[in-house]
mmCIF file of C-alpha atoms in Angstrom:
data_model
loop_
_atom_site.group_PDB
_atom_site.id
_atom_site.type_symbol
_atom_site.label_atom_id
_atom_site.label_comp_id
_atom_site.label_asym_id
_atom_site.label_seq_id
_atom_site.Cartn_x
_atom_site.Cartn_y
_atom_site.Cartn_z
ATOM 1 C CA MET A 2 -73.779 59.442 -9.690
ATOM 2 C CA GLU A 3 -70.519 58.141 -8.337
ATOM 3 C CA TYR A 4 -71.405 59.622 -4.968
ATOM 4 C CA ILE A 5 -74.879 58.066 -4.933
ATOM 5 C CA ASN A 6 -73.259 54.757 -5.693
ATOM 6 C CA LEU A 7 -70.813 55.194 -2.832
ATOM 7 C CA ALA A 8 -73.624 56.172 -0.486
ATOM 8 C CA ILE A 9 -75.757 53.164 -1.404
ATOM 9 C CA LYS A 10 -72.779 50.914 -0.944
ATOM 10 C CA ALA A 11 -72.046 52.342 2.500
ATOM 11 C CA ILE A 12 -75.676 52.251 3.654
ATOM 12 C CA PHE A 13 -76.849 48.892 2.379
ATOM 13 C CA VAL A 14 -74.244 46.676 0.765
ATOM 14 C CA GLU A 15 -71.404 47.227 3.198
ATOM 15 C CA ASN A 16 -73.376 48.392 6.179
ATOM 16 C CA ILE A 17 -70.868 49.457 8.787
ATOM 17 C CA LEU A 18 -72.665 47.548 11.532
ATOM 18 C CA LEU A 19 -73.967 44.480 9.754
ATOM 19 C CA ALA A 20 -71.000 43.772 7.505
ATOM 20 C CA TYR A 21 -68.092 45.183 9.516
ATOM 21 C CA PHE A 22 -69.475 44.813 13.052
ATOM 22 C CA LEU A 23 -68.523 48.347 13.974
ATOM 23 C CA GLY A 24 -70.384 50.029 16.790
ATOM 24 C CA MET A 25 -71.805 46.815 18.209
ATOM 25 C CA CYS A 26 -71.435 47.707 21.886
ATOM 26 C CA SER A 27 -73.681 50.729 21.864
ATOM 27 C CA TYR A 28 -75.924 49.029 19.317
ATOM 28 C CA LEU A 29 -76.624 46.230 21.785
ATOM 29 C CA ALA A 30 -76.875 48.464 24.811
ATOM 30 C CA VAL A 31 -79.132 51.174 23.425
ATOM 31 C CA SER A 32 -81.470 49.248 21.127
ATOM 32 C CA LYS A 33 -84.081 48.523 23.770
ATOM 33 C CA LYS A 34 -86.390 51.428 22.934
ATOM 34 C CA VAL A 35 -87.067 53.115 19.607
ATOM 35 C CA PRO A 36 -86.861 56.787 20.747
ATOM 36 C CA THR A 37 -83.434 56.387 22.391
ATOM 37 C CA ALA A 38 -82.233 54.396 19.405
ATOM 38 C CA ILE A 39 -83.301 57.215 17.099
ATOM 39 C CA GLY A 40 -81.532 59.764 19.305
ATOM 40 C CA LEU A 41 -78.270 57.855 19.390
ATOM 41 C CA GLY A 42 -78.534 57.068 15.687
ATOM 42 C CA ILE A 43 -78.844 60.745 14.848
ATOM 43 C CA ALA A 44 -75.911 61.569 17.124
ATOM 44 C CA VAL A 45 -73.793 58.977 15.313
ATOM 45 C CA ILE A 46 -74.743 60.323 11.869
ATOM 46 C CA PHE A 47 -73.847 63.797 13.071
ATOM 47 C CA VAL A 48 -70.505 62.863 14.616
ATOM 48 C CA LEU A 49 -69.489 60.668 11.671
ATOM 49 C CA THR A 50 -70.327 63.374 9.143
ATOM 50 C CA ILE A 51 -68.249 65.931 11.017
ATOM 51 C CA THR A 52 -65.277 63.804 12.036
ATOM 52 C CA SER A 53 -64.743 62.132 8.651
ATOM 53 C CA PRO A 54 -63.646 65.271 6.765
ATOM 54 C CA VAL A 55 -61.699 66.565 9.785
ATOM 55 C CA ASN A 56 -59.783 63.306 10.079
ATOM 56 C CA TRP A 57 -59.296 63.221 6.327
ATOM 57 C CA PHE A 58 -57.814 66.705 6.480
ATOM 58 C CA ILE A 59 -55.450 65.814 9.319
ATOM 59 C CA TYR A 60 -54.260 62.672 7.605
ATOM 60 C CA GLU A 61 -53.841 64.295 4.225
ATOM 61 C CA TYR A 62 -51.976 67.388 5.422
ATOM 62 C CA PHE A 63 -50.056 66.183 8.466
ATOM 63 C CA LEU A 64 -49.681 62.450 8.818
ATOM 64 C CA LYS A 65 -49.394 60.859 5.377
ATOM 65 C CA PRO A 66 -45.860 60.226 4.088
ATOM 66 C CA GLY A 67 -44.840 63.473 2.413
ATOM 67 C CA ALA A 68 -48.008 65.188 3.616
ATOM 68 C CA MET A 69 -46.237 68.215 5.036
ATOM 69 C CA HIS A 70 -44.971 69.183 1.631
ATOM 70 C CA TRP A 71 -46.959 72.417 1.894
ATOM 71 C CA THR A 72 -44.702 73.728 4.665
ATOM 72 C CA GLY A 73 -41.929 74.124 2.105
ATOM 73 C CA SER A 74 -39.405 72.502 4.417
ATOM 74 C CA ALA A 75 -37.735 69.436 2.942
ATOM 75 C CA LYS A 76 -37.182 67.972 6.395
ATOM 76 C CA LEU A 77 -40.864 68.110 7.316
ATOM 77 C CA ALA A 78 -41.914 66.850 3.907
ATOM 78 C CA ALA A 79 -39.753 63.772 4.335
ATOM 79 C CA MET A 80 -41.464 62.764 7.567
ATOM 80 C CA ASP A 81 -43.902 59.878 7.756
ATOM 81 C CA LEU A 82 -46.165 60.317 10.743
ATOM 82 C CA SER A 83 -48.806 57.816 9.684
ATOM 83 C CA PHE A 84 -48.170 55.716 12.803
ATOM 84 C CA LEU A 85 -49.704 58.586 14.770
ATOM 85 C CA LYS A 86 -53.033 58.249 12.996
ATOM 86 C CA LEU A 87 -54.734 56.189 15.704
ATOM 87 C CA ILE A 88 -53.935 58.598 18.488
ATOM 88 C CA SER A 89 -54.768 61.742 16.509
ATOM 89 C CA PHE A 90 -58.024 60.317 15.148
ATOM 90 C CA ILE A 91 -59.224 59.321 18.580
ATOM 91 C CA ALA A 92 -58.319 62.757 19.945
ATOM 92 C CA VAL A 93 -60.326 64.467 17.189
ATOM 93 C CA ILE A 94 -63.259 62.162 17.858
ATOM 94 C CA ALA A 95 -63.172 62.730 21.614
ATOM 95 C CA ALA A 96 -63.102 66.486 21.092
ATOM 96 C CA MET A 97 -65.946 66.398 18.553
ATOM 97 C CA VAL A 98 -68.115 64.288 20.827
ATOM 98 C CA GLN A 99 -67.539 66.782 23.609
ATOM 99 C CA ILE A 100 -68.726 69.576 21.306
ATOM 100 C CA VAL A 101 -71.791 67.640 20.224
ATOM 101 C CA GLU A 102 -72.600 66.959 23.860
ATOM 102 C CA MET A 103 -72.447 70.647 24.739
ATOM 103 C CA PHE A 104 -74.512 71.485 21.665
ATOM 104 C CA ILE A 105 -77.267 69.005 22.519
ATOM 105 C CA GLU A 106 -77.297 70.209 26.126
ATOM 106 C CA LYS A 107 -77.982 73.741 24.866
ATOM 107 C CA VAL A 108 -80.602 72.812 22.265
ATOM 108 C CA SER A 109 -82.730 70.083 23.764
ATOM 109 C CA ASP A 110 -82.988 69.137 27.425
ATOM 110 C CA THR A 111 -85.096 66.047 26.810
ATOM 111 C CA LEU A 112 -82.674 64.665 24.258
ATOM 112 C CA TYR A 113 -79.782 65.446 26.577
ATOM 113 C CA ASN A 114 -81.410 63.618 29.455
ATOM 114 C CA GLN A 115 -82.079 60.614 27.280
ATOM 115 C CA LEU A 116 -78.659 60.508 25.674
ATOM 116 C CA GLY A 117 -76.651 61.888 28.582
ATOM 117 C CA ILE A 118 -74.843 58.713 29.546
ATOM 118 C CA PHE A 119 -74.556 57.398 26.005
ATOM 119 C CA LEU A 120 -72.862 60.400 24.458
ATOM 120 C CA PRO A 121 -69.461 59.711 26.009
ATOM 121 C CA LEU A 122 -69.921 56.183 24.657
ATOM 122 C CA ILE A 123 -69.852 57.533 21.111
ATOM 123 C CA THR A 124 -66.147 58.211 21.655
ATOM 124 C CA VAL A 125 -65.626 54.498 22.063
ATOM 125 C CA ASN A 126 -68.150 53.650 19.364
ATOM 126 C CA CYS A 127 -65.975 51.761 16.924
ATOM 127 C CA SER A 128 -68.016 52.913 13.956
ATOM 128 C CA ILE A 129 -66.575 56.428 14.266
ATOM 129 C CA LEU A 130 -62.921 55.400 14.506
ATOM 130 C CA GLY A 131 -63.538 52.586 12.032
ATOM 131 C CA GLY A 132 -65.024 55.055 9.562
ATOM 132 C CA ALA A 133 -61.941 57.257 9.865
ATOM 133 C CA LEU A 134 -59.624 54.284 9.329
ATOM 134 C CA PHE A 135 -61.607 53.161 6.288
ATOM 135 C CA LEU A 136 -61.100 56.607 4.759
ATOM 136 C CA VAL A 137 -57.365 56.131 4.980
ATOM 137 C CA GLU A 138 -57.385 52.543 3.814
ATOM 138 C CA ARG A 139 -59.563 53.206 0.788
ATOM 139 C CA GLU A 140 -57.914 56.527 -0.097
ATOM 140 C CA TYR A 141 -61.097 58.575 -0.460
ATOM 141 C CA ASP A 142 -60.894 62.240 -1.398
ATOM 142 C CA LEU A 143 -62.560 65.007 0.592
ATOM 143 C CA ALA A 144 -66.024 64.858 -1.039
ATOM 144 C CA GLU A 145 -66.027 61.076 -0.958
ATOM 145 C CA SER A 146 -65.110 61.064 2.713
ATOM 146 C CA VAL A 147 -68.051 63.347 3.554
ATOM 147 C CA VAL A 148 -70.426 61.127 1.577
ATOM 148 C CA PHE A 149 -68.957 57.973 3.056
ATOM 149 C CA GLY A 150 -69.081 59.355 6.600
ATOM 150 C CA SER A 151 -72.702 60.421 6.499
ATOM 151 C CA ALA A 152 -73.838 57.329 4.577
ATOM 152 C CA SER A 153 -72.179 55.014 7.100
ATOM 153 C CA GLY A 154 -73.928 56.958 9.835
ATOM 154 C CA ILE A 155 -77.263 56.522 8.090
ATOM 155 C CA GLY A 156 -76.600 52.810 7.700
ATOM 156 C CA TRP A 157 -75.870 52.502 11.410
ATOM 157 C CA PHE A 158 -78.998 54.517 12.197
ATOM 158 C CA LEU A 159 -81.145 52.190 10.074
ATOM 159 C CA ALA A 160 -79.727 49.105 11.730
ATOM 160 C CA ILE A 161 -80.168 50.291 15.309
ATOM 161 C CA VAL A 162 -83.681 51.665 14.772
ATOM 162 C CA SER A 163 -84.912 48.493 13.097
ATOM 163 C CA MET A 164 -83.360 46.420 15.867
ATOM 164 C CA ALA A 165 -85.011 48.559 18.540
ATOM 165 C CA ALA A 166 -88.385 48.107 16.840
ATOM 166 C CA ILE A 167 -87.898 44.340 16.708
ATOM 167 C CA ARG A 168 -86.795 44.167 20.330
ATOM 168 C CA GLN A 169 -89.886 46.014 21.475
ATOM 169 C CA LYS A 170 -91.999 43.284 19.863
ATOM 170 C CA LEU A 171 -89.690 40.533 21.101
ATOM 171 C CA ARG A 172 -90.578 41.385 24.654
ATOM 172 C CA TYR A 173 -93.938 39.658 24.179
ATOM 173 C CA SER A 174 -92.517 36.419 22.855
ATOM 174 C CA ASN A 175 -91.617 33.368 24.853
ATOM 175 C CA ILE A 176 -87.863 32.881 24.584
ATOM 176 C CA PRO A 177 -85.775 30.209 26.370
ATOM 177 C CA ASP A 178 -84.215 31.607 29.534
ATOM 178 C CA GLY A 179 -80.563 31.555 28.495
ATOM 179 C CA LEU A 180 -81.329 33.112 25.139
ATOM 180 C CA ARG A 181 -83.257 36.053 26.520
ATOM 181 C CA GLY A 182 -81.839 39.531 25.940
ATOM 182 C CA LEU A 183 -78.395 39.413 24.386
ATOM 183 C CA GLY A 184 -78.597 35.938 22.869
ATOM 184 C CA ILE A 185 -81.753 36.467 20.855
ATOM 185 C CA THR A 186 -80.557 39.935 19.862
ATOM 186 C CA MET A 187 -77.445 38.431 18.303
ATOM 187 C CA LEU A 188 -79.469 35.817 16.432
ATOM 188 C CA VAL A 189 -81.915 38.417 15.108
ATOM 189 C CA THR A 190 -78.998 40.632 14.083
ATOM 190 C CA GLY A 191 -77.651 37.662 12.164
ATOM 191 C CA LEU A 192 -80.951 37.408 10.318
ATOM 192 C CA ILE A 193 -80.982 41.142 9.558
ATOM 193 C CA ALA A 194 -77.413 40.843 8.289
ATOM 194 C CA MET A 195 -78.532 38.031 5.999
ATOM 195 C CA ALA A 196 -81.353 40.207 4.689
ATOM 196 C CA PHE A 197 -78.929 43.039 4.029
ATOM 197 C CA MET A 198 -76.687 40.652 2.098
ATOM 198 C CA ALA A 199 -79.394 40.566 -0.549
ATOM 199 C CA PHE A 200 -78.272 44.075 -1.501
ATOM 200 C CA SER A 201 -74.798 42.917 -2.447
ATOM 201 C CA GLY A 202 -73.942 43.401 -6.087
ATOM 202 C CA ILE A 203 -76.268 46.373 -6.525
ATOM 203 C CA SER A 204 -74.598 49.308 -8.189
ATOM 204 C CA LEU A 205 -76.012 52.265 -10.037
ATOM 205 C CA MET B 26 -54.820 54.033 54.095
ATOM 206 C CA ALA B 27 -53.867 50.867 55.950
ATOM 207 C CA ASP B 28 -50.770 50.111 53.973
ATOM 208 C CA ALA B 29 -49.512 47.573 56.510
ATOM 209 C CA THR B 30 -52.484 45.247 56.120
ATOM 210 C CA GLU B 31 -52.398 45.531 52.342
ATOM 211 C CA ALA B 32 -48.736 44.693 52.251
ATOM 212 C CA ALA B 33 -49.487 41.641 54.346
ATOM 213 C CA GLU B 34 -52.020 40.365 51.843
ATOM 214 C CA PRO B 35 -50.533 37.397 49.956
ATOM 215 C CA LEU B 36 -49.973 37.721 46.231
ATOM 216 C CA PHE B 37 -52.510 35.041 45.439
ATOM 217 C CA SER B 38 -55.061 35.625 48.178
ATOM 218 C CA THR B 39 -58.599 34.338 47.699
ATOM 219 C CA LYS B 40 -59.751 37.784 46.714
ATOM 220 C CA ASN B 41 -57.058 38.145 44.096
ATOM 221 C CA ARG B 42 -57.747 34.731 42.707
ATOM 222 C CA LYS B 43 -61.405 35.651 42.469
ATOM 223 C CA THR B 44 -60.482 38.844 40.621
ATOM 224 C CA PHE B 45 -58.605 36.727 38.125
ATOM 225 C CA LYS B 46 -61.110 33.893 37.787
ATOM 226 C CA ASP B 47 -64.459 35.667 37.772
ATOM 227 C CA PRO B 48 -64.303 36.992 34.218
ATOM 228 C CA PHE B 49 -64.119 33.496 32.780
ATOM 229 C CA MET B 50 -67.543 32.338 33.861
ATOM 230 C CA VAL B 51 -69.464 34.392 36.386
ATOM 231 C CA ASN B 52 -68.737 37.727 34.807
ATOM 232 C CA ASN B 53 -67.586 37.047 31.285
ATOM 233 C CA PRO B 54 -66.968 40.348 29.476
ATOM 234 C CA ILE B 55 -68.397 39.213 26.140
ATOM 235 C CA THR B 56 -71.284 36.910 26.943
ATOM 236 C CA LEU B 57 -72.527 38.585 30.121
ATOM 237 C CA GLN B 58 -71.425 42.190 30.141
ATOM 238 C CA VAL B 59 -71.770 42.555 26.370
ATOM 239 C CA LEU B 60 -68.496 44.382 25.912
ATOM 240 C CA GLY B 61 -66.051 44.217 23.042
ATOM 241 C CA ILE B 62 -68.398 42.572 20.607
ATOM 242 C CA CYS B 63 -67.164 44.407 17.503
ATOM 243 C CA SER B 64 -63.787 42.798 17.269
ATOM 244 C CA ALA B 65 -65.103 39.523 18.636
ATOM 245 C CA LEU B 66 -67.127 39.203 15.457
ATOM 246 C CA ALA B 67 -64.915 40.843 12.908
ATOM 247 C CA VAL B 68 -61.679 38.915 13.291
ATOM 248 C CA THR B 69 -63.103 35.470 13.938
ATOM 249 C CA ALA B 70 -63.634 34.213 10.398
ATOM 250 C CA GLN B 71 -60.532 32.092 10.996
ATOM 251 C CA LEU B 72 -58.836 30.768 14.092
ATOM 252 C CA LYS B 73 -55.363 32.232 13.590
ATOM 253 C CA PRO B 74 -56.299 35.928 13.492
ATOM 254 C CA SER B 75 -58.596 35.291 16.459
ATOM 255 C CA LEU B 76 -55.687 33.960 18.504
ATOM 256 C CA VAL B 77 -53.421 36.852 17.545
ATOM 257 C CA MET B 78 -56.185 39.331 18.347
ATOM 258 C CA GLY B 79 -56.736 37.602 21.700
ATOM 259 C CA ILE B 80 -53.070 37.944 22.634
ATOM 260 C CA ALA B 81 -53.039 41.591 21.556
ATOM 261 C CA VAL B 82 -56.054 42.368 23.717
ATOM 262 C CA VAL B 83 -54.617 40.536 26.751
ATOM 263 C CA PHE B 84 -51.479 42.635 26.443
ATOM 264 C CA VAL B 85 -53.347 45.913 26.040
ATOM 265 C CA VAL B 86 -55.852 45.351 28.852
ATOM 266 C CA ALA B 87 -53.260 44.154 31.345
ATOM 267 C CA CYS B 88 -50.765 46.938 30.607
ATOM 268 C CA ALA B 89 -53.403 49.656 30.467
ATOM 269 C CA ASN B 90 -54.863 48.474 33.766
ATOM 270 C CA VAL B 91 -51.440 48.603 35.423
ATOM 271 C CA THR B 92 -50.603 52.026 33.992
ATOM 272 C CA ILE B 93 -53.909 53.623 34.913
ATOM 273 C CA SER B 94 -53.837 52.029 38.340
ATOM 274 C CA MET B 95 -50.419 53.585 38.998
ATOM 275 C CA MET B 96 -51.653 56.984 37.846
ATOM 276 C CA ARG B 97 -55.106 56.821 39.401
ATOM 277 C CA ARG B 98 -54.392 59.378 42.141
ATOM 278 C CA PHE B 99 -53.106 61.963 39.674
ATOM 279 C CA ILE B 100 -55.821 61.818 37.024
ATOM 280 C CA PRO B 101 -58.406 64.594 37.345
ATOM 281 C CA GLY B 102 -61.906 63.123 37.133
ATOM 282 C CA ARG B 103 -63.095 65.385 34.330
ATOM 283 C CA VAL B 104 -60.474 64.495 31.762
ATOM 284 C CA ARG B 105 -60.007 60.873 32.742
ATOM 285 C CA ILE B 106 -61.521 59.474 29.537
ATOM 286 C CA ILE B 107 -59.009 61.334 27.414
ATOM 287 C CA VAL B 108 -56.126 60.260 29.666
ATOM 288 C CA GLU B 109 -57.280 56.652 29.477
ATOM 289 C CA MET B 110 -57.683 56.855 25.713
ATOM 290 C CA THR B 111 -54.171 58.197 25.312
ATOM 291 C CA VAL B 112 -52.669 55.386 27.375
ATOM 292 C CA VAL B 113 -54.655 52.773 25.463
ATOM 293 C CA ALA B 114 -53.874 54.315 22.084
ATOM 294 C CA THR B 115 -50.159 54.315 22.869
ATOM 295 C CA LEU B 116 -50.243 50.633 23.777
ATOM 296 C CA VAL B 117 -52.247 49.790 20.677
ATOM 297 C CA ILE B 118 -49.779 51.612 18.436
ATOM 298 C CA LEU B 119 -47.051 49.488 20.054
ATOM 299 C CA VAL B 120 -48.959 46.290 19.288
ATOM 300 C CA ASP B 121 -49.677 47.452 15.761
ATOM 301 C CA GLN B 122 -46.023 48.192 15.038
ATOM 302 C CA VAL B 123 -44.854 44.886 16.517
ATOM 303 C CA LEU B 124 -47.409 42.929 14.486
ATOM 304 C CA ARG B 125 -46.394 44.735 11.339
ATOM 305 C CA ALA B 126 -42.757 43.918 11.965
ATOM 306 C CA TYR B 127 -43.063 40.273 12.959
ATOM 307 C CA ALA B 128 -46.412 38.995 11.684
ATOM 308 C CA PHE B 129 -47.160 41.018 8.602
ATOM 309 C CA GLU B 130 -49.615 38.559 7.036
ATOM 310 C CA VAL B 131 -51.824 38.392 10.107
ATOM 311 C CA SER B 132 -51.552 42.115 10.641
ATOM 312 C CA LYS B 133 -52.888 42.608 7.122
ATOM 313 C CA GLN B 134 -55.771 40.250 7.815
ATOM 314 C CA LEU B 135 -56.658 42.069 11.000
ATOM 315 C CA SER B 136 -56.208 45.395 9.177
ATOM 316 C CA LEU B 137 -57.996 48.142 11.018
ATOM 317 C CA PHE B 138 -59.262 45.935 13.807
ATOM 318 C CA VAL B 139 -55.940 46.162 15.609
ATOM 319 C CA GLY B 140 -56.497 49.915 15.732
ATOM 320 C CA LEU B 141 -60.006 49.333 16.936
ATOM 321 C CA ILE B 142 -58.723 47.723 20.140
ATOM 322 C CA ILE B 143 -58.640 51.355 21.291
ATOM 323 C CA THR B 144 -62.389 51.508 21.144
ATOM 324 C CA ASN B 145 -62.859 47.992 22.466
ATOM 325 C CA CYS B 146 -65.230 48.562 25.348
ATOM 326 C CA ILE B 147 -63.570 45.867 27.454
ATOM 327 C CA VAL B 148 -60.437 47.954 27.754
ATOM 328 C CA LEU B 149 -62.147 51.189 28.707
ATOM 329 C CA GLY B 150 -64.690 49.311 30.806
ATOM 330 C CA ARG B 151 -62.005 47.662 32.956
ATOM 331 C CA LEU B 152 -60.108 50.916 33.323
ATOM 332 C CA GLU B 153 -63.209 52.759 34.469
ATOM 333 C CA ALA B 154 -64.628 50.007 36.625
ATOM 334 C CA PHE B 155 -61.509 48.517 38.158
ATOM 335 C CA ALA B 156 -58.171 50.195 37.584
ATOM 336 C CA MET B 157 -59.371 53.645 38.668
ATOM 337 C CA GLY B 158 -60.112 52.356 42.165
ATOM 338 C CA ASN B 159 -57.708 49.506 42.827
ATOM 339 C CA LYS B 160 -54.068 48.811 43.535
ATOM 340 C CA VAL B 161 -51.614 47.797 40.836
ATOM 341 C CA TRP B 162 -51.399 44.044 41.437
ATOM 342 C CA PRO B 163 -55.160 43.341 41.560
ATOM 343 C CA SER B 164 -55.583 45.585 38.512
ATOM 344 C CA PHE B 165 -53.015 43.517 36.648
ATOM 345 C CA LEU B 166 -54.829 40.306 37.563
ATOM 346 C CA ASP B 167 -58.157 41.807 36.599
ATOM 347 C CA GLY B 168 -56.790 42.884 33.234
ATOM 348 C CA LEU B 169 -55.215 39.494 32.649
ATOM 349 C CA GLY B 170 -58.409 37.657 33.586
ATOM 350 C CA ASN B 171 -60.637 39.776 31.403
ATOM 351 C CA GLY B 172 -58.207 39.712 28.508
ATOM 352 C CA LEU B 173 -57.827 35.945 28.665
ATOM 353 C CA SER B 174 -61.539 35.277 28.924
ATOM 354 C CA TYR B 175 -62.074 37.534 25.922
ATOM 355 C CA ALA B 176 -59.354 35.636 24.060
ATOM 356 C CA ALA B 177 -60.990 32.335 24.997
ATOM 357 C CA VAL B 178 -64.384 33.402 23.662
ATOM 358 C CA ILE B 179 -63.067 34.669 20.336
ATOM 359 C CA ALA B 180 -60.915 31.564 19.965
ATOM 360 C CA ILE B 181 -64.028 29.404 20.346
ATOM 361 C CA VAL B 182 -65.997 31.503 17.861
ATOM 362 C CA GLY B 183 -63.046 31.508 15.447
ATOM 363 C CA PHE B 184 -62.666 27.736 15.761
ATOM 364 C CA PHE B 185 -66.280 27.003 14.875
ATOM 365 C CA ARG B 186 -66.459 29.549 12.076
ATOM 366 C CA GLU B 187 -63.332 28.220 10.416
ATOM 367 C CA LEU B 188 -64.383 24.601 10.917
ATOM 368 C CA MET B 189 -67.870 25.025 9.494
ATOM 369 C CA GLY B 190 -67.076 27.738 6.992
ATOM 370 C CA SER B 191 -64.059 26.217 5.300
ATOM 371 C CA GLY B 192 -63.613 22.789 6.899
ATOM 372 C CA GLN B 193 -60.247 23.808 8.298
ATOM 373 C CA VAL B 194 -58.584 24.432 11.641
ATOM 374 C CA LEU B 195 -55.619 26.807 11.627
ATOM 375 C CA GLY B 196 -55.402 26.350 7.866
ATOM 376 C CA PHE B 197 -55.265 22.529 7.975
ATOM 377 C CA LYS B 198 -58.055 20.569 6.332
ATOM 378 C CA VAL B 199 -59.824 18.540 9.009
ATOM 379 C CA VAL B 200 -63.061 17.576 7.305
ATOM 380 C CA PRO B 201 -62.116 14.458 5.298
ATOM 381 C CA GLN B 202 -62.226 14.756 1.527
ATOM 382 C CA ALA B 203 -64.358 11.607 1.301
ATOM 383 C CA LEU B 204 -67.173 13.469 3.000
ATOM 384 C CA TYR B 205 -67.235 16.027 0.185
ATOM 385 C CA ASP B 206 -66.950 13.408 -2.551
ATOM 386 C CA ASN B 207 -69.294 10.708 -1.317
ATOM 387 C CA LEU B 208 -71.847 12.372 0.902
ATOM 388 C CA GLY B 209 -72.116 15.675 -0.916
ATOM 389 C CA TYR B 210 -71.051 17.636 2.167
ATOM 390 C CA THR B 211 -70.334 21.291 1.440
ATOM 391 C CA ASP B 212 -68.800 24.042 3.524
ATOM 392 C CA ASN B 213 -71.283 26.504 4.908
ATOM 393 C CA GLY B 214 -70.128 29.700 3.231
ATOM 394 C CA LEU B 215 -72.443 31.762 5.410
ATOM 395 C CA MET B 216 -70.271 31.039 8.444
ATOM 396 C CA VAL B 217 -67.369 33.016 6.994
ATOM 397 C CA LEU B 218 -69.612 35.997 6.275
ATOM 398 C CA ALA B 219 -71.074 38.425 8.766
ATOM 399 C CA PRO B 220 -74.350 36.611 9.610
ATOM 400 C CA GLY B 221 -72.467 33.470 10.636
ATOM 401 C CA ALA B 222 -70.551 35.443 13.235
ATOM 402 C CA PHE B 223 -73.710 36.821 14.797
ATOM 403 C CA ILE B 224 -75.388 33.445 14.912
ATOM 404 C CA ILE B 225 -72.404 31.539 16.332
ATOM 405 C CA LEU B 226 -71.897 34.146 19.037
ATOM 406 C CA GLY B 227 -75.636 34.164 19.800
ATOM 407 C CA LEU B 228 -75.608 30.405 20.275
ATOM 408 C CA LEU B 229 -72.440 30.566 22.362
ATOM 409 C CA ILE B 230 -74.092 33.116 24.625
ATOM 410 C CA TRP B 231 -77.050 30.797 24.975
ATOM 411 C CA VAL B 232 -74.832 27.875 26.022
ATOM 412 C CA GLN B 233 -72.762 29.984 28.388
ATOM 413 C CA ARG B 234 -75.795 31.497 30.067
ATOM 414 C CA THR B 235 -77.515 28.169 30.417
ATOM 415 C CA VAL B 236 -74.420 26.796 32.148
ATOM 416 C CA SER B 237 -73.900 29.798 34.408
ATOM 417 C CA GLY B 238 -77.628 30.208 35.030
ATOM 418 C CA HIS B 239 -77.745 33.887 34.148
ATOM 419 C CA VAL B 240 -81.144 35.176 33.052
ATOM 420 C CA GLU B 241 -81.756 38.636 31.635
ATOM 421 C CA ASP B 242 -85.202 40.201 31.903
#
């Protein structure tokens, strides 16, 4: 029950894109067509679900103050490497994205061709690094971090796919010149964010 | 390469000035290239964190551009993203530690968004697009220009969100109390929340594009 609650919170109430603005760059760049949006959304869910526990593990057993207690050496146990978290998280993420890229290349050529240029972008997709940093800040345990990671991914997926669907329709509307493209996308995202705010306060 | 002619080029030649100036209007990283939106929205609920964030980004972009530009001949093409990330991450850790030491309150407000400068697309975008193929001095100017124009945009967004959301600028009350008492004026709480950020930035993009005449199809 606790986990369902956490998942609902991460998907709707505190949507990683609409409430924390994470992953906006690729959200804006790739939300022009629904199929590509779905592809990237799935890739993000996948990468977030994998990297969250891995980063949790690294933080818990290597970086946290006193984390290296398990080595048995008092010197190592006294070390506080938490300032290294940014650099080690981003390294894990870059490596994971590389693996996902190779995996997709093997499994599906069409998906690879569609996502080819965007996959490296996932490395710099803030939602992945942001998710990892949230784990640390909120002190989740292993199971919670898996749930949180995948739920945030699903939330991001929902947001980008709905935006892509709206943008496909928007193409037929008559928008003032300066507002076309990015401008109207931001305004519509604002409206979606408002709609998602209606979920706040829900808990199971 | 023709080192002699390059050495002869003045420090502030027209080309270099253009490199520095372009990002502000013609090629603004946020409103035209759509880069670095995440942090532009997240930290701008108030003006002060926006300014601090702006300074941090200027520092990181300029230094990263210089570093990568110096190393550009030695970075193998295949692993360049990881090399760039490492340089950026190192700089960001520096900024993070300095903020924690000297501006703890703001650093707490910015929380993980300082760390997210690493994934700010402006930084990586400039490294990829400019620093990898240009000399050190132009790269520095390019970084400075892009960083400053980013800082300018988030300062504007932060100013309006704080003004409309809480009637304050930099923590000082500017909307007169009489307005609240007599005319029933209330702060627009939405501006401080996420949707306000999207809408303010959307409108800002509209204004900027109308002025610069940029039309997207």
